Short mmCIF file of C-alpha atoms and ligand atoms in Angstrom, two decimals:
data_model
loop_
_atom_site.label_atom_id
_atom_site.label_comp_id
_atom_site.label_asym_id
_atom_site.label_seq_id
_atom_site.Cartn_x
_atom_site.Cartn_y
_atom_site.Cartn_z
CA MET A 1 30.99 175.90 77.68
CA ILE A 2 29.83 179.41 78.49
CA LYS A 3 30.81 181.63 75.57
CA LYS A 4 28.30 184.47 75.68
CA ALA A 5 27.80 187.21 78.24
CA VAL A 6 25.07 189.83 78.52
CA LEU A 7 25.94 193.21 80.08
CA PRO A 8 22.95 195.47 80.75
CA VAL A 9 24.20 199.07 80.46
CA ALA A 10 21.08 200.96 79.38
CA GLY A 11 20.28 202.44 82.82
CA LEU A 12 20.15 206.21 83.26
CA GLY A 13 22.68 206.38 86.08
CA THR A 14 20.76 209.11 87.91
CA ARG A 15 22.77 208.57 91.10
CA PHE A 16 25.83 209.88 89.29
CA LEU A 17 24.33 213.05 87.83
CA PRO A 18 25.71 215.43 86.66
CA ALA A 19 28.72 213.18 85.80
CA SER A 20 26.43 210.75 83.95
CA LYS A 21 24.64 213.42 81.90
CA ALA A 22 26.88 213.18 78.82
CA THR A 23 29.07 210.23 79.87
CA PRO A 24 27.46 206.86 80.62
CA LYS A 25 28.04 206.00 84.29
CA GLU A 26 29.64 202.74 83.11
CA MET A 27 32.31 204.83 81.37
CA LEU A 28 33.35 206.63 84.57
CA PRO A 29 36.86 205.46 85.41
CA ILE A 30 38.18 203.68 88.45
CA ILE A 31 41.72 205.16 88.21
CA ASP A 32 42.32 204.94 84.45
CA LYS A 33 39.89 202.27 83.25
CA PRO A 34 36.13 202.68 82.74
CA LEU A 35 34.05 200.63 85.14
CA VAL A 36 32.49 198.60 82.31
CA GLN A 37 35.91 197.43 81.09
CA TYR A 38 36.57 195.65 84.41
CA ALA A 39 33.46 193.51 83.82
CA VAL A 40 34.33 192.87 80.15
CA GLU A 41 37.86 191.80 81.11
CA GLU A 42 36.45 189.52 83.81
CA ALA A 43 34.20 187.90 81.19
CA VAL A 44 36.87 187.55 78.49
CA ASN A 45 39.44 186.17 80.95
CA ALA A 46 36.84 183.56 81.97
CA GLY A 47 36.57 182.34 78.35
CA ILE A 48 33.70 184.47 77.01
CA ASN A 49 34.12 185.52 73.37
CA GLU A 50 30.76 187.16 72.64
CA ILE A 51 29.73 190.21 74.65
CA ILE A 52 26.17 191.45 74.24
CA PHE A 53 25.63 194.97 75.55
CA ILE A 54 22.06 196.04 76.20
CA ILE A 55 22.46 199.71 75.60
CA ASN A 56 20.49 202.87 74.85
CA PRO A 57 21.16 205.26 71.96
CA GLU A 58 22.60 207.88 74.34
CA LYS A 59 25.44 205.57 75.27
CA ASN A 60 27.39 205.39 72.04
CA SER A 61 30.68 206.07 73.79
CA ILE A 62 30.55 202.48 75.13
CA LYS A 63 30.50 201.27 71.51
CA LYS A 64 33.37 203.56 70.63
CA HIS A 65 35.33 202.34 73.63
CA PHE A 66 35.23 198.69 72.58
CA ASN A 67 35.93 199.36 68.89
CA MET A 68 39.55 198.93 67.83
CA ASN A 69 41.08 202.34 67.13
CA GLU A 70 43.68 201.52 64.49
CA GLU A 71 44.48 205.11 63.58
CA ILE A 72 45.61 206.16 67.05
CA GLU A 73 47.22 202.74 67.55
CA SER A 74 49.52 203.17 64.55
CA LYS A 75 50.38 206.73 65.65
CA LEU A 76 51.37 205.41 69.09
CA ILE A 77 53.37 202.51 67.66
CA ASN A 78 55.15 204.80 65.18
CA SER A 79 56.21 207.06 68.02
CA GLY A 80 57.54 204.08 70.03
CA LYS A 81 54.68 204.01 72.56
CA THR A 82 53.86 200.30 72.20
CA ASP A 83 52.86 199.89 75.87
CA ILE A 84 50.29 202.65 75.60
CA ALA A 85 49.00 201.18 72.31
CA LYS A 86 48.25 197.94 74.22
CA LYS A 87 46.11 199.91 76.65
CA LEU A 88 44.24 201.49 73.74
CA ASN A 89 43.38 198.21 71.99
CA PRO A 90 43.85 195.42 74.55
CA GLU A 91 45.07 192.21 72.97
CA ILE A 92 42.57 190.09 74.90
CA PHE A 93 39.72 191.76 72.97
CA THR A 94 41.09 190.84 69.53
CA ASN A 95 38.91 187.75 69.10
CA VAL A 96 35.88 189.02 70.98
CA THR A 97 32.67 189.93 69.14
CA PHE A 98 30.76 192.84 70.66
CA TYR A 99 27.03 193.18 70.02
CA TYR A 100 24.88 196.19 70.89
CA VAL A 101 21.13 195.87 71.34
CA ASN A 102 19.04 198.95 72.09
CA GLN A 103 16.60 198.89 74.99
CA GLU A 104 14.30 201.76 74.10
CA GLU A 105 12.47 201.91 77.42
CA GLN A 106 13.77 201.21 80.91
CA ASN A 107 11.57 198.26 81.82
CA GLY A 108 13.83 196.55 84.33
CA LEU A 109 16.80 194.19 84.42
CA GLY A 110 14.71 191.23 83.26
CA ASP A 111 13.48 193.15 80.22
CA ALA A 112 17.07 194.19 79.41
CA ILE A 113 18.19 190.55 79.42
CA LEU A 114 15.23 189.53 77.28
CA HIS A 115 16.63 191.84 74.58
CA ALA A 116 19.59 189.44 74.20
CA GLU A 117 17.44 186.40 73.41
CA SER A 118 18.01 186.17 69.66
CA ILE A 119 21.78 186.53 70.00
CA VAL A 120 22.06 184.12 72.94
CA ASN A 121 20.06 181.66 70.87
CA ASN A 122 19.38 178.65 73.15
CA GLU A 123 22.78 178.59 74.80
CA ASP A 124 23.39 178.89 78.53
CA PHE A 125 24.98 182.27 79.13
CA ALA A 126 26.47 184.68 81.64
CA VAL A 127 25.11 187.99 82.92
CA LEU A 128 27.44 190.58 84.43
CA LEU A 129 26.17 193.76 86.07
CA PRO A 130 29.08 196.19 85.61
CA ASP A 131 28.16 198.27 88.70
CA ASP A 132 29.45 195.41 90.81
CA LEU A 133 33.24 195.32 90.69
CA PHE A 134 34.89 192.16 91.97
CA ILE A 135 38.53 191.69 92.86
CA SER A 136 39.70 188.18 93.64
CA LYS A 137 42.42 185.70 92.70
CA LYS A 138 39.94 183.56 90.79
CA SER A 139 37.38 185.94 89.32
CA CYS A 140 33.76 185.84 90.42
CA LEU A 141 32.62 184.68 86.97
CA SER A 142 35.30 181.94 86.88
CA GLN A 143 34.07 180.71 90.28
CA LEU A 144 30.57 180.39 88.78
CA ILE A 145 31.82 178.74 85.58
CA ASP A 146 33.69 176.09 87.63
CA ILE A 147 30.41 175.17 89.34
CA TYR A 148 28.44 175.30 86.08
CA ASN A 149 30.94 172.95 84.41
CA LYS A 150 30.51 170.41 87.22
CA LYS A 151 26.76 170.71 87.82
CA LYS A 152 25.42 171.90 84.45
CA SER A 153 22.79 174.06 86.07
CA SER A 154 22.15 177.77 86.48
CA VAL A 155 24.30 179.30 89.20
CA ILE A 156 24.32 182.81 90.61
CA ALA A 157 26.93 184.60 92.71
CA VAL A 158 25.82 185.58 96.20
CA ASN A 159 27.38 187.22 99.22
CA LYS A 160 26.42 188.10 102.78
CA ILE A 161 24.93 191.53 103.23
CA ASP A 162 24.27 193.63 106.34
CA ARG A 163 20.59 193.38 107.20
CA LYS A 164 20.30 197.18 107.01
CA ASN A 165 21.12 197.01 103.29
CA ILE A 166 19.30 193.80 102.37
CA HIS A 167 16.35 195.73 100.83
CA LYS A 168 18.59 196.68 97.88
CA TYR A 169 19.12 193.12 96.65
CA GLY A 170 17.63 189.87 95.40
CA VAL A 171 17.75 187.65 98.51
CA ILE A 172 17.90 183.85 98.48
CA GLN A 173 16.27 181.26 100.69
CA SER A 174 17.91 177.90 101.33
CA SER A 175 18.00 175.35 104.12
CA ASN A 176 21.77 175.02 103.74
CA ILE A 177 23.68 178.26 103.51
CA THR A 178 26.83 176.93 105.18
CA ASP A 179 28.26 175.38 102.02
CA ASN A 180 29.99 177.22 99.19
CA ILE A 181 27.48 175.78 96.74
CA ILE A 182 23.93 176.44 97.81
CA ASN A 183 20.73 174.97 96.46
CA ILE A 184 18.36 177.93 96.06
CA GLU A 185 14.83 177.17 97.25
CA ASP A 186 13.44 180.65 96.69
CA ILE A 187 14.58 184.15 95.83
CA VAL A 188 12.88 187.49 96.53
CA GLU A 189 13.65 190.86 94.95
CA LYS A 190 14.37 193.68 97.40
CA PRO A 191 12.51 192.42 100.51
CA SER A 192 12.30 194.52 103.66
CA ALA A 193 14.79 193.56 106.41
CA GLU A 194 11.96 191.87 108.37
CA ASP A 195 10.75 189.83 105.39
CA ALA A 196 14.17 188.85 103.99
CA PRO A 197 14.50 185.04 103.91
CA SER A 198 18.26 185.29 104.68
CA ASP A 199 21.14 187.74 104.66
CA VAL A 200 22.57 186.26 101.46
CA ALA A 201 21.99 188.19 98.25
CA ALA A 202 22.59 188.03 94.50
CA CYS A 203 25.60 190.17 93.69
CA GLY A 204 25.73 190.86 89.98
CA ARG A 205 27.10 187.73 88.28
CA TYR A 206 24.88 184.97 86.92
CA ILE A 207 25.13 181.88 84.72
CA LEU A 208 21.67 181.18 83.39
CA SER A 209 20.04 178.37 81.50
CA SER A 210 18.60 179.66 78.20
CA THR A 211 15.16 178.55 79.43
CA ILE A 212 15.22 181.71 81.58
CA PHE A 213 13.90 183.59 78.52
CA ASN A 214 10.55 181.74 78.73
CA HIS A 215 10.30 182.71 82.38
CA LEU A 216 11.24 186.32 81.65
CA LYS A 217 8.38 186.41 79.14
CA SER A 218 5.80 184.95 81.51
CA VAL A 219 6.52 186.64 84.86
CA THR A 220 4.21 189.34 86.14
CA ARG A 221 5.67 192.83 86.07
CA ASP A 222 6.45 194.39 89.46
CA LYS A 223 4.75 197.42 91.02
CA ASN A 224 6.89 199.73 88.88
CA ASN A 225 5.83 197.86 85.73
CA GLU A 226 9.33 196.36 85.39
CA VAL A 227 10.35 192.80 84.54
CA GLN A 228 12.65 191.56 87.29
CA LEU A 229 15.34 188.96 86.66
CA THR A 230 14.87 187.75 90.23
CA ASP A 231 11.20 186.93 89.55
CA ALA A 232 12.19 184.92 86.46
CA ILE A 233 14.82 183.02 88.50
CA LYS A 234 12.15 182.33 91.14
CA SER A 235 9.96 180.89 88.39
CA LEU A 236 12.90 178.92 86.87
CA ILE A 237 13.45 177.21 90.25
CA SER A 238 10.09 175.45 89.89
CA ASP A 239 11.38 173.76 86.69
CA GLU A 240 15.14 173.42 87.12
CA LYS A 241 17.82 173.40 89.77
CA VAL A 242 19.34 176.83 90.41
CA LEU A 243 22.48 177.01 92.53
CA ALA A 244 24.18 179.87 94.31
CA CYS A 245 27.91 180.25 94.82
CA LEU A 246 29.13 182.12 97.90
CA TYR A 247 31.63 184.40 96.21
CA LYS A 248 35.16 184.40 97.63
CA GLY A 249 36.81 187.78 97.24
CA GLU A 250 36.21 191.50 97.46
CA LYS A 251 33.21 193.30 96.04
CA PHE A 252 32.70 197.02 95.45
CA ASP A 253 29.24 198.40 94.77
CA CYS A 254 30.21 201.04 92.23
CA GLY A 255 26.55 201.88 91.62
CA SER A 256 26.79 203.96 94.83
CA LYS A 257 29.09 206.93 95.41
CA GLU A 258 30.60 205.36 98.54
CA GLY A 259 31.34 202.11 96.71
CA PHE A 260 32.79 203.94 93.74
CA VAL A 261 35.15 205.99 95.93
CA HIS A 262 36.00 202.88 97.99
CA ALA A 263 36.99 201.02 94.81
CA THR A 264 39.05 204.00 93.61
CA ILE A 265 41.00 204.19 96.89
CA ALA A 266 41.46 200.40 97.15
CA LEU A 267 42.71 200.05 93.58
CA ALA A 268 44.91 203.15 93.82
CA LEU A 269 46.63 201.66 96.87
CA ARG A 270 47.38 198.54 94.80
CA ASP A 271 48.65 200.34 91.73
CA GLU A 272 52.44 200.27 92.09
CA SER A 273 52.89 203.35 89.94
CA ILE A 274 50.92 205.59 92.35
CA SER A 275 50.40 203.68 95.62
CA GLU A 276 53.20 205.33 97.63
CA ASP A 277 52.03 208.82 96.70
CA ILE A 278 48.40 207.95 97.40
CA LYS A 279 49.31 206.56 100.85
CA LYS A 280 51.07 209.83 101.70
CA ILE A 281 48.13 211.88 100.44
CA ILE A 282 45.65 209.85 102.51
CA GLN A 283 47.85 210.15 105.62
CA GLU A 284 48.11 213.91 105.14
CA ILE A 285 44.37 214.26 104.77
CA ILE A 286 43.66 212.18 107.86
C1 LIG B 1 20.00 194.14 90.70
C2 LIG B 1 19.12 192.92 90.91
C3 LIG B 1 19.25 192.41 92.34
C4 LIG B 1 20.71 192.13 92.65
C5 LIG B 1 21.56 193.39 92.40
C6 LIG B 1 23.04 193.08 92.55
O1 LIG B 1 19.48 195.21 91.44
O2 LIG B 1 17.78 193.26 90.60
O3 LIG B 1 18.50 191.23 92.50
O4 LIG B 1 20.84 191.70 94.00
O5 LIG B 1 21.35 193.89 91.07
O6 LIG B 1 23.80 194.25 92.44
P1 LIG B 1 19.86 196.76 91.13
O7 LIG B 1 21.21 196.99 91.74
O8 LIG B 1 19.88 196.91 89.65
O9 LIG B 1 18.80 197.56 91.80
#
């Protein structure tokens, strides 16, 4: 059973300056919900009950966001606004434990995950990168958990990427990329388009064996002196099977402005309370 999830949220979010100067980029909303909450809901709905945020001291509003606010809740309930109270303190978070671990220096995604080691404590666990927003009938993490439950091995979500963008991702190599479940033979972090072993890339959701921590500790740092998760997965493959799951559904890269706006428009058009008005607005603009 996968019960723990690590969410690295310590990054500076420079692409979203000035918005991310005083507000963590993970707290920027897609319509009315902060980006990070989509990932937390995905995790909790997939059965996770311990969320480990790797955070930095500047990002306290994330902590505040996931704390129950009983004072405002009772004010809302007393004034008959029960529906709004549910949005304030979502019921699905009632039995979830939130942990916050500070990452003092930005030493890469692998280093961020290493900060969760003592809380993860020898259990296989999930990693969710909140910049990647997934919308699908069965969530991306649930698709991974289904495979993990059957195969009991690490499994990472992947999707096909345009070659022109492949240099932004961890790219897998496999002799059989036609199946939904792929046996990863190798993985390379951010290769050039010419060197990429395929057009299939890691897309922000992982189930990892706890042995990954040993690999995170032993891998060589990259040219920017960062510990890369991809390099630790590459090293894990020499000891254990690591699978990839071709994700079925939509994905929005909310770490980029285009992806963020794309997600906002797509979700607005699906929100019954505003979709008709938004359609008209878009038609007028066009
Ligand atoms: C990270 C990982 C990369 C992965 C990507 C998915 O990169 O290092 O392997 O493909 O997330 O979004 P980042 O987006 O942090 O540069």
